PDB file of C-alpha atoms in Angstrom:
ATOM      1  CA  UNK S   1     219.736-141.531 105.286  1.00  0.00           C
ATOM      2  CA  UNK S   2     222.488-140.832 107.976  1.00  0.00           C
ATOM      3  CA  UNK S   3     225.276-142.983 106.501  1.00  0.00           C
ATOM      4  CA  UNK S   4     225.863-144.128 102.715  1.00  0.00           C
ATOM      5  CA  UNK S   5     228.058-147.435 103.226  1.00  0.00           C
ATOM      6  CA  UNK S   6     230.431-146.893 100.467  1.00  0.00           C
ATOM      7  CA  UNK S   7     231.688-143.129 101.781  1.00  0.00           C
ATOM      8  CA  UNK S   8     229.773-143.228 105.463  1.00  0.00           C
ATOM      9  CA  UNK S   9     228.108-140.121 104.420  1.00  0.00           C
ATOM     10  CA  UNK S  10     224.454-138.905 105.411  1.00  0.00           C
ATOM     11  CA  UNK S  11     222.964-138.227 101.906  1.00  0.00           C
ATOM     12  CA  UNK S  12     222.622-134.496 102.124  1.00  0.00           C
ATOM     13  CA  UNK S  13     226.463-134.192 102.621  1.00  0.00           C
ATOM     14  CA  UNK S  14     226.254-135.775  99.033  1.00  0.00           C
ATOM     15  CA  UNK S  15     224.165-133.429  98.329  1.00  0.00           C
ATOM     16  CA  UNK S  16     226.588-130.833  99.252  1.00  0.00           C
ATOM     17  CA  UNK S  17     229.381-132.239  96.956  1.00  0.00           C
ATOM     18  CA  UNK S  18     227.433-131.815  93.789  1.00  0.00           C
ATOM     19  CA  UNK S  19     226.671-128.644  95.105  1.00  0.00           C
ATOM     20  CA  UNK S  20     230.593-127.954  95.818  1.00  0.00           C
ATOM     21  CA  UNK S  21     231.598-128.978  92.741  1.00  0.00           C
ATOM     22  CA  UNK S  22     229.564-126.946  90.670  1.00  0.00           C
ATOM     23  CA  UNK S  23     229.683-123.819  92.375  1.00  0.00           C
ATOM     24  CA  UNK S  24     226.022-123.774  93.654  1.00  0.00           C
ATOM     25  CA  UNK S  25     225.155-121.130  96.234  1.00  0.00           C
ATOM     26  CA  UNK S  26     222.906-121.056  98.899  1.00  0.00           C
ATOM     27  CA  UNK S  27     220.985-118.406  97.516  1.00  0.00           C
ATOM     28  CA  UNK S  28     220.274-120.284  94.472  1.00  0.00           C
ATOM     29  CA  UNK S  29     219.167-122.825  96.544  1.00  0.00           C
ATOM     30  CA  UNK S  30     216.817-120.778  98.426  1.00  0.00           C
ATOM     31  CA  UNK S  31     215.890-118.695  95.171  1.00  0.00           C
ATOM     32  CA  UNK S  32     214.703-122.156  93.367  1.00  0.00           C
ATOM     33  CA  UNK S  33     213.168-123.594  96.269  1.00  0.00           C
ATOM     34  CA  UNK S  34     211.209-121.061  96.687  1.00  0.00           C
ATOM     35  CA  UNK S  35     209.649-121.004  93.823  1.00  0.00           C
ATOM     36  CA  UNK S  36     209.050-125.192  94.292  1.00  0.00           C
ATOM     37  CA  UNK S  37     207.055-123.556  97.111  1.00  0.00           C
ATOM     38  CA  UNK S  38     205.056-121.516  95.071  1.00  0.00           C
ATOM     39  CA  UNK S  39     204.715-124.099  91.886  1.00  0.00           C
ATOM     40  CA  UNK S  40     202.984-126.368  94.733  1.00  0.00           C
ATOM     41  CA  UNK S  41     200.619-123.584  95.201  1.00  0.00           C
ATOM     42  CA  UNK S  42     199.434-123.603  92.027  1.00  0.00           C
ATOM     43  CA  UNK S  43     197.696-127.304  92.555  1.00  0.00           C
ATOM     44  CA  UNK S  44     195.744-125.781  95.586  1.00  0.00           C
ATOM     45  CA  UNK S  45     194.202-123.118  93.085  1.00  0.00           C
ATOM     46  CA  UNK S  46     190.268-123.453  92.483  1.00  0.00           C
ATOM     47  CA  UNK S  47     189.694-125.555  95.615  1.00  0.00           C
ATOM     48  CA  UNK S  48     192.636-128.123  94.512  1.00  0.00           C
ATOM     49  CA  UNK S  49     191.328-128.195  90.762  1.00  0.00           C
ATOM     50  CA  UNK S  50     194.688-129.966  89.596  1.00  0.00           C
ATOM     51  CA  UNK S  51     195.067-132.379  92.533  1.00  0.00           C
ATOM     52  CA  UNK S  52     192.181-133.879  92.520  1.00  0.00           C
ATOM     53  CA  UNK S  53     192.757-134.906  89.174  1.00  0.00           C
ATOM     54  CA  UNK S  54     194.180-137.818  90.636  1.00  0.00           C
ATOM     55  CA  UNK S  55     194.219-137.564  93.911  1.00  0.00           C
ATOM     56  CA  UNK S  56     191.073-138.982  96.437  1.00  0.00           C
ATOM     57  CA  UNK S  57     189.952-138.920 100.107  1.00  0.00           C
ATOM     58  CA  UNK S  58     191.180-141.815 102.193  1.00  0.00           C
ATOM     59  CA  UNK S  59     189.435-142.836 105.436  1.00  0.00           C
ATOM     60  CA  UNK S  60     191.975-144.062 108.396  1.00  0.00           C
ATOM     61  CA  UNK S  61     190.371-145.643 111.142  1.00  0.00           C
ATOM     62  CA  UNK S  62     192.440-144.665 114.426  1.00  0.00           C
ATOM     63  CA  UNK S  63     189.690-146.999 116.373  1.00  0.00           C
ATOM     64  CA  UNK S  64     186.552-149.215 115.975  1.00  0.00           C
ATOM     65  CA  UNK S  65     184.295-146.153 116.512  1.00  0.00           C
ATOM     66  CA  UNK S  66     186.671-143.318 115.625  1.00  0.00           C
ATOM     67  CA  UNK S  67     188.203-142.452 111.484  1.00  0.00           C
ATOM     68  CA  UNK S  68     189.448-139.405 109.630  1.00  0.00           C
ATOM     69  CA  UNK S  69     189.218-138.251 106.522  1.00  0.00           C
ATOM     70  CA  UNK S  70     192.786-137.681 104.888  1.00  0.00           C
ATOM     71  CA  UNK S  71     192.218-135.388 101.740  1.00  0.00           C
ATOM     72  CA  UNK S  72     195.441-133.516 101.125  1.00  0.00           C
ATOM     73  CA  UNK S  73     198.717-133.240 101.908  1.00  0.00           C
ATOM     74  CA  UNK S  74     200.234-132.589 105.637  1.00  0.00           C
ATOM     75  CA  UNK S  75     203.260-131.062 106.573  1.00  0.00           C
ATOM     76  CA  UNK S  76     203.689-128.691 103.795  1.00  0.00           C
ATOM     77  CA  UNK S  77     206.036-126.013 105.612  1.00  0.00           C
ATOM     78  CA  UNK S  78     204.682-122.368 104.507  1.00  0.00           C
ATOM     79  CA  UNK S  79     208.061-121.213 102.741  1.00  0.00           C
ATOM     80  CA  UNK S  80     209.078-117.391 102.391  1.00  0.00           C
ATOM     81  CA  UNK S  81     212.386-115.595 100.857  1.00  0.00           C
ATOM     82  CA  UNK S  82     213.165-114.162 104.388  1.00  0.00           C
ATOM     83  CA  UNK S  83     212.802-117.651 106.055  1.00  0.00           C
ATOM     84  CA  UNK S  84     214.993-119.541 103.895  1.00  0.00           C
ATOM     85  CA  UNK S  85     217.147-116.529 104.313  1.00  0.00           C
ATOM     86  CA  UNK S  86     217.472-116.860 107.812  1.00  0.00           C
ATOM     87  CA  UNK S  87     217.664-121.021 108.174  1.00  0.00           C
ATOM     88  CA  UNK S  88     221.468-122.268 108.516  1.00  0.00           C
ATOM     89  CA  UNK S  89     222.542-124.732 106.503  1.00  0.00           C
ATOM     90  CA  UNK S  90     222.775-128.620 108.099  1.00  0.00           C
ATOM     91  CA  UNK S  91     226.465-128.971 106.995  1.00  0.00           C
ATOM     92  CA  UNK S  92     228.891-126.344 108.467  1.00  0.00           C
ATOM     93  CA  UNK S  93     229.639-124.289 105.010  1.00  0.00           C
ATOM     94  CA  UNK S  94     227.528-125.634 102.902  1.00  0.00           C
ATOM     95  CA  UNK S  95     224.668-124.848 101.179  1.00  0.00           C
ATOM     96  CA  UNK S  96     221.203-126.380 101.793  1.00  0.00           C
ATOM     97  CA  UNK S  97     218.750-125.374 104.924  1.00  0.00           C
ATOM     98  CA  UNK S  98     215.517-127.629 106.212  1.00  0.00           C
ATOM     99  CA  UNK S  99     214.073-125.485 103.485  1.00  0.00           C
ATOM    100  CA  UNK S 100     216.335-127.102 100.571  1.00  0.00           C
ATOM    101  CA  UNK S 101     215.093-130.521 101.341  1.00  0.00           C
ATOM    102  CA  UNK S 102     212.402-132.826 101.185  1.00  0.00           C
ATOM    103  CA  UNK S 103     211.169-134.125 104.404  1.00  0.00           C
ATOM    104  CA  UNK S 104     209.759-137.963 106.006  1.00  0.00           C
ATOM    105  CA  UNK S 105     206.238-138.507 104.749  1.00  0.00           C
ATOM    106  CA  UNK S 106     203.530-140.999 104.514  1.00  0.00           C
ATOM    107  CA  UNK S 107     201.895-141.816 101.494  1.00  0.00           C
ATOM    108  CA  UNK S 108     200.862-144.328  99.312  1.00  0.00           C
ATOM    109  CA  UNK S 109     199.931-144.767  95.190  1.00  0.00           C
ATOM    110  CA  UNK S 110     199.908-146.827  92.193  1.00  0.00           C
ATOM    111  CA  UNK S 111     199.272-146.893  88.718  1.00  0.00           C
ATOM    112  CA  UNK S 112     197.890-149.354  86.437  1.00  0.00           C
ATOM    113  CA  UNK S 113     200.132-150.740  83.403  1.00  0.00           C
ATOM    114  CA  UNK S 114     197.876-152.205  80.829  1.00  0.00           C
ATOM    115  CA  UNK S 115     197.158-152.861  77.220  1.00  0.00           C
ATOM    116  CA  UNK S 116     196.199-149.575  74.736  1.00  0.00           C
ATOM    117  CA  UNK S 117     193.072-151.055  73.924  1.00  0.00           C
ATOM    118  CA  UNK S 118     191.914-151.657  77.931  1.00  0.00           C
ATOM    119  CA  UNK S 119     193.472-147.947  78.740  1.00  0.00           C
ATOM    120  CA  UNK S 120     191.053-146.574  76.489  1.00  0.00           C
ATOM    121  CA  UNK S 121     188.522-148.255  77.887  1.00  0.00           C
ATOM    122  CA  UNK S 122     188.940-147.370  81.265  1.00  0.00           C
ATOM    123  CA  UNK S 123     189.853-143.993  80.382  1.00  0.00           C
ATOM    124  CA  UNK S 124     188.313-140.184  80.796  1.00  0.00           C
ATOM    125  CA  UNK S 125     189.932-138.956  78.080  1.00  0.00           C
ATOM    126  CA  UNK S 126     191.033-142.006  75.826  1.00  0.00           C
ATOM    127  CA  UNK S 127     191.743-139.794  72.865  1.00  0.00           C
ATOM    128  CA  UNK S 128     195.135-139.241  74.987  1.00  0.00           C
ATOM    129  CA  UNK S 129     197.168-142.407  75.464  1.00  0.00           C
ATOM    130  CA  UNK S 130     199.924-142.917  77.849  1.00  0.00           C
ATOM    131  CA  UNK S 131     202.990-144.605  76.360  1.00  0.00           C
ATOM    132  CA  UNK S 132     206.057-145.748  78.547  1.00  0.00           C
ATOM    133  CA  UNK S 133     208.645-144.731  75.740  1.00  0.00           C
ATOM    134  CA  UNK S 134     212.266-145.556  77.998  1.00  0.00           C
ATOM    135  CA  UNK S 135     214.094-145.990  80.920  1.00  0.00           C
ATOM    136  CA  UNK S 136     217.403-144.903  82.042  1.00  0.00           C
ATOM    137  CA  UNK S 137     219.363-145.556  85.219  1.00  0.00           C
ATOM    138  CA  UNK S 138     222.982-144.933  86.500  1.00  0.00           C
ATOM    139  CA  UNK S 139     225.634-144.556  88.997  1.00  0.00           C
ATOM    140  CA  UNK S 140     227.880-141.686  89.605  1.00  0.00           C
ATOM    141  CA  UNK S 141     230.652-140.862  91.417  1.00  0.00           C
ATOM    142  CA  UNK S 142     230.152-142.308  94.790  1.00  0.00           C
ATOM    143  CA  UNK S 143     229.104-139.743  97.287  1.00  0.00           C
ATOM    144  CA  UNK S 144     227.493-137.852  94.510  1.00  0.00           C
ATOM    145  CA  UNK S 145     223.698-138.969  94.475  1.00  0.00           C
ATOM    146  CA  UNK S 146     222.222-135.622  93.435  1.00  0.00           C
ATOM    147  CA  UNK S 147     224.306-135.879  89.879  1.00  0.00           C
ATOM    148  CA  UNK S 148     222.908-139.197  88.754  1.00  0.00           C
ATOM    149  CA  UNK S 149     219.679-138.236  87.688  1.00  0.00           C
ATOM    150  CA  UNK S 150     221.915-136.505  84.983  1.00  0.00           C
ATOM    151  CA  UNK S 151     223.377-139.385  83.322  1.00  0.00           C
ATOM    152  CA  UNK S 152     220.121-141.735  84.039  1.00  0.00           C
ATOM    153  CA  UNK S 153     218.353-138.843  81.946  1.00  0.00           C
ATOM    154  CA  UNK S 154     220.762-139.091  79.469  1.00  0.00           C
ATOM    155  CA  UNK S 155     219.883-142.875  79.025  1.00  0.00           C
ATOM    156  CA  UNK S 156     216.198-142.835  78.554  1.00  0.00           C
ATOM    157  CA  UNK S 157     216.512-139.779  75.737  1.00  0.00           C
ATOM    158  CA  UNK S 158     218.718-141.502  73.660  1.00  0.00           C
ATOM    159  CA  UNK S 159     216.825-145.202  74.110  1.00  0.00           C
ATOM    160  CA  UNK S 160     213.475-142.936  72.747  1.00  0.00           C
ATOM    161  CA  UNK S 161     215.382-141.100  70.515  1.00  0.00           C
ATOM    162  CA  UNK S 162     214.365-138.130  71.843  1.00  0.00           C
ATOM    163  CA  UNK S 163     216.276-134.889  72.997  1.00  0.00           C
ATOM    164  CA  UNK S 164     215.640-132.533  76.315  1.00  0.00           C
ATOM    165  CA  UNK S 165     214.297-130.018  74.021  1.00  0.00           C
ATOM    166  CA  UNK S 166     211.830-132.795  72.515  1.00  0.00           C
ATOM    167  CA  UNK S 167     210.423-132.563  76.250  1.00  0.00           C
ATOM    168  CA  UNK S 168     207.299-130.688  77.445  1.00  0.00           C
ATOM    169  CA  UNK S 169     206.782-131.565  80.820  1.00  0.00           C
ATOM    170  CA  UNK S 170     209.893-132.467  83.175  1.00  0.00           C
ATOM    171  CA  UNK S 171     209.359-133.736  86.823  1.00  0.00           C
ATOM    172  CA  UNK S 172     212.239-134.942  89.136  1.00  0.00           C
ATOM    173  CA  UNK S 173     211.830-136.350  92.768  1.00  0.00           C
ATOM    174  CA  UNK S 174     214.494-134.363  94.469  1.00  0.00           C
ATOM    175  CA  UNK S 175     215.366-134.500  98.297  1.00  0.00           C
ATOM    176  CA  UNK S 176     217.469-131.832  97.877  1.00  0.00           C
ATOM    177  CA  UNK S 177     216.979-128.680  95.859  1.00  0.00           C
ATOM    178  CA  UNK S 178     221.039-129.254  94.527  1.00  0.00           C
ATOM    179  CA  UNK S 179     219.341-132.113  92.195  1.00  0.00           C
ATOM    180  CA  UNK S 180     217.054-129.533  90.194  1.00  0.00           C
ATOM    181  CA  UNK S 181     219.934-126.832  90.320  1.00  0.00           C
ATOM    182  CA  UNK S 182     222.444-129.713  88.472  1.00  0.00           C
ATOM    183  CA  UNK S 183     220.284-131.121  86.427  1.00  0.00           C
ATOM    184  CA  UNK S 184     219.130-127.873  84.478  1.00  0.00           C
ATOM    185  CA  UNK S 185     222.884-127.008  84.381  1.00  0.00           C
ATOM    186  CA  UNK S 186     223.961-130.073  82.652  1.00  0.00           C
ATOM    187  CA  UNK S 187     221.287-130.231  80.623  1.00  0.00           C
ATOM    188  CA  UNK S 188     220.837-126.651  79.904  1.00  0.00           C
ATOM    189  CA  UNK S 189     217.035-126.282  80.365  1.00  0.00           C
ATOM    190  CA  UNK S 190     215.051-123.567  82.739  1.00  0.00           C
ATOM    191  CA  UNK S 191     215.247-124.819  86.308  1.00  0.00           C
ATOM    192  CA  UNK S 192     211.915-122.670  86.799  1.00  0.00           C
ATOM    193  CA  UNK S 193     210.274-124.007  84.521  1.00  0.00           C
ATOM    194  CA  UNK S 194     210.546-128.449  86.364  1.00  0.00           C
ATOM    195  CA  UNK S 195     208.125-129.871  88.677  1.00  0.00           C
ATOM    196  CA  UNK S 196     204.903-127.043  88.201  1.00  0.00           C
ATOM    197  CA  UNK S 197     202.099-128.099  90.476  1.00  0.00           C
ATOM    198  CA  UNK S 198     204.790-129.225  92.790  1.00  0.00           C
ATOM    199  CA  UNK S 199     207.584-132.143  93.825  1.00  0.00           C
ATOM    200  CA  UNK S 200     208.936-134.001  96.644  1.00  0.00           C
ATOM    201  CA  UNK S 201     211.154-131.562  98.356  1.00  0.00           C
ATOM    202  CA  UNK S 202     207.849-129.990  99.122  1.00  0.00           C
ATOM    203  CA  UNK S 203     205.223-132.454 100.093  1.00  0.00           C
ATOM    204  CA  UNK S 204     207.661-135.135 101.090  1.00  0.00           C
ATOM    205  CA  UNK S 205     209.211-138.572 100.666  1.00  0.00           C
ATOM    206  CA  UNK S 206     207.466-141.493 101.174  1.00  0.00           C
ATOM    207  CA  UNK S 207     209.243-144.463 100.885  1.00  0.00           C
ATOM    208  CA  UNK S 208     208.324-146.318  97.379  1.00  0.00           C
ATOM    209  CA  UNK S 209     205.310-144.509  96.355  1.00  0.00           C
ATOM    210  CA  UNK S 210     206.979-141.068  95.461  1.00  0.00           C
ATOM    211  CA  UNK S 211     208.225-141.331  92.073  1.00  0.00           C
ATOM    212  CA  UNK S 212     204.503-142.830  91.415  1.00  0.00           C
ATOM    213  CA  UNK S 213     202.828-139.770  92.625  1.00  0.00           C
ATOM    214  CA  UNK S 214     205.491-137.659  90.663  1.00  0.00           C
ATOM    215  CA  UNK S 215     204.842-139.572  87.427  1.00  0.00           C
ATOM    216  CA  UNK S 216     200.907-139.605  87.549  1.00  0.00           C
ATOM    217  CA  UNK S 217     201.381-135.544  88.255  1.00  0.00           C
ATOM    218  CA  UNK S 218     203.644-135.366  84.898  1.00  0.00           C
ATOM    219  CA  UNK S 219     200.650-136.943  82.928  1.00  0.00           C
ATOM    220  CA  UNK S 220     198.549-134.891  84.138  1.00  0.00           C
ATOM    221  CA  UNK S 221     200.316-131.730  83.641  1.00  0.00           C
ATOM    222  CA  UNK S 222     200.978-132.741  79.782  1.00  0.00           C
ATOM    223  CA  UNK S 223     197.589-134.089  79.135  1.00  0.00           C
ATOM    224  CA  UNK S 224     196.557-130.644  80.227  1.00  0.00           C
ATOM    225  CA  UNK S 225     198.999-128.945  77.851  1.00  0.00           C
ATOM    226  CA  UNK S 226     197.414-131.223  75.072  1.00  0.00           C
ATOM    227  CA  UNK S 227     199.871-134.137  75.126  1.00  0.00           C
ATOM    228  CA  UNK S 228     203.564-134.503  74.472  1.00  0.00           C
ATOM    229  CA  UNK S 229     206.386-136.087  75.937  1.00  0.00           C
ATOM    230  CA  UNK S 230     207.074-136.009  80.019  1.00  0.00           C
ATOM    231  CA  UNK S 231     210.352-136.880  81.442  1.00  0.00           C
ATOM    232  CA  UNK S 232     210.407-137.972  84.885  1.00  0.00           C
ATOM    233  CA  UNK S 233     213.497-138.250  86.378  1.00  0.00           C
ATOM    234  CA  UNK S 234     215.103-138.479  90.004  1.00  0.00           C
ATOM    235  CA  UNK S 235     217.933-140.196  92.545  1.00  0.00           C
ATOM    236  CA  UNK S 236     217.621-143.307  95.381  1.00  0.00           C
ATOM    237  CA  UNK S 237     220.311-144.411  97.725  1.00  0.00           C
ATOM    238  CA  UNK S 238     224.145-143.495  98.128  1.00  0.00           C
ATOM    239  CA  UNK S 239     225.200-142.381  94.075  1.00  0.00           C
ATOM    240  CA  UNK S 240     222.464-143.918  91.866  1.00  0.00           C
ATOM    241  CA  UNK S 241     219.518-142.663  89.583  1.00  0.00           C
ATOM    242  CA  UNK S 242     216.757-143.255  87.348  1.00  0.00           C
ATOM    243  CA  UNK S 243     214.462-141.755  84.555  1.00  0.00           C
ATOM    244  CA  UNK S 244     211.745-142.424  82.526  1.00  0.00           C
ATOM    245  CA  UNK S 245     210.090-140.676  79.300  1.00  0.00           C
ATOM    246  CA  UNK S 246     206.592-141.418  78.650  1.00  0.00           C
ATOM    247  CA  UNK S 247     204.414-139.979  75.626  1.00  0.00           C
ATOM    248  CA  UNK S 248     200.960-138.790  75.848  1.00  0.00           C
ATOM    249  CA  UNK S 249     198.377-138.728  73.269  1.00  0.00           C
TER     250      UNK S 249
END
């Protein structure tokens, strides 16, 4: 986190030279993340109607005699225009508060990959079928991890034949609100309109089961919108990314 071996950088400064480079403010940052507070929201509505789609109670025993019951998320930071207004950014003259960025979390989640037939089967709604269509992944520049979602993206559409606009449902994992501010640039889509019912920079980054959460919360979003295609996409370490485009129904 604090130092990228290829430029000795901590990974928000990387952050902060996408953001440099393309002329991103700090008030779009706050504007946007804002609203990835608010998007979150909407999976709390009607007593956490979407979460609990596919999320479940898990019971942690702290002794022999002694558990708790861990239902929903912790550490979601209550997020307002003033407050992001007022944080400072971590970098001297750069762009991105606490508020821009996705924060330490525990977590864990999987998914099953099986046959059509089985997935069916097992199934509540088998008359929509989830299809791993493509992957991408890429490097950029080095120093620039919040770009390569861009060109990993870029990948996976043209391995499925597909184009952004072909796309109903987009989800990124983004540590820094830079990533979703890029990505919409380059690919000329409606920033607003990523990661409803939330995304990492709000509830957090666990280590390895993140982009699993994020892609289970894609298929649900588009089986609710009656099926489509759902691109997930997001960056990892130092300057590298990854995507994937998945069809449902």
């Amino acid at each position: 986190f604090n130092s990228d071996p290829n430029v000795g950088m901590r990974m928000v400064e990387t952050a902060e030279n996408v953001a440099k480079d393309e002329g991103i403010t700090k008030e779009a940052c706050d504007d946007l993340a804002l609203k990835r507070y608010e998007q979150y929201r909407m999976a709390l509505d009607n007593d956490r109607k979407f979460q609990k789609r596919y999320m479940f109670a898990a019971e942690v025993k702290l002794s022999r005699k002694k558990s708790v019951l861990v239902e929903e998320d912790e550490g979601i930071m209550p997020t307002t225009a003033e407050g992001l207004a007022n944080l400072k950014p971590l970098v001297p003259g750069g762009v991105l508060s606490f508020g821009a960025q996705t924060h330490p979390a525990d977590g864990n989640a999987s998914i099953i990959v099986t046959t059509e037939e089985k997935a069916r089967e097992l199934s509540s709604d088998p008359a929509l079928p989830i299809q791993v269509l493509s992957y991408g992944y890429a490097r950029e520049k080095k120093g620039y991890m919040a770009a390569a979602p861009v060109p990993a993206t870029r990948m996976a559409l043209e391995d499925a034949g597909l184009s952004i606009q072909d796309i109903k449902v987009i989800k990124s994992h983004n540590p820094f609100i830079v990533n979703d501010i890029n990505f919409a640039k380059q690919l000329g889509v409606d920033a607003n309109a990523m990661n409803n019912y939330g995304c990492s920079m709000i509830y957090g980054h666990p280590q390895g089961s993140t982009a699993t959460r994020i892609i289970m919360e894609g298929i649900e979003e588009t089986a609710q919108k009656g099926g489509g295609y759902f691109l997930w996409t997001g960056c990892a370490a130092g300057d590298t990314g990854a995507a994937l485009s998945i069809k449902v129904g």
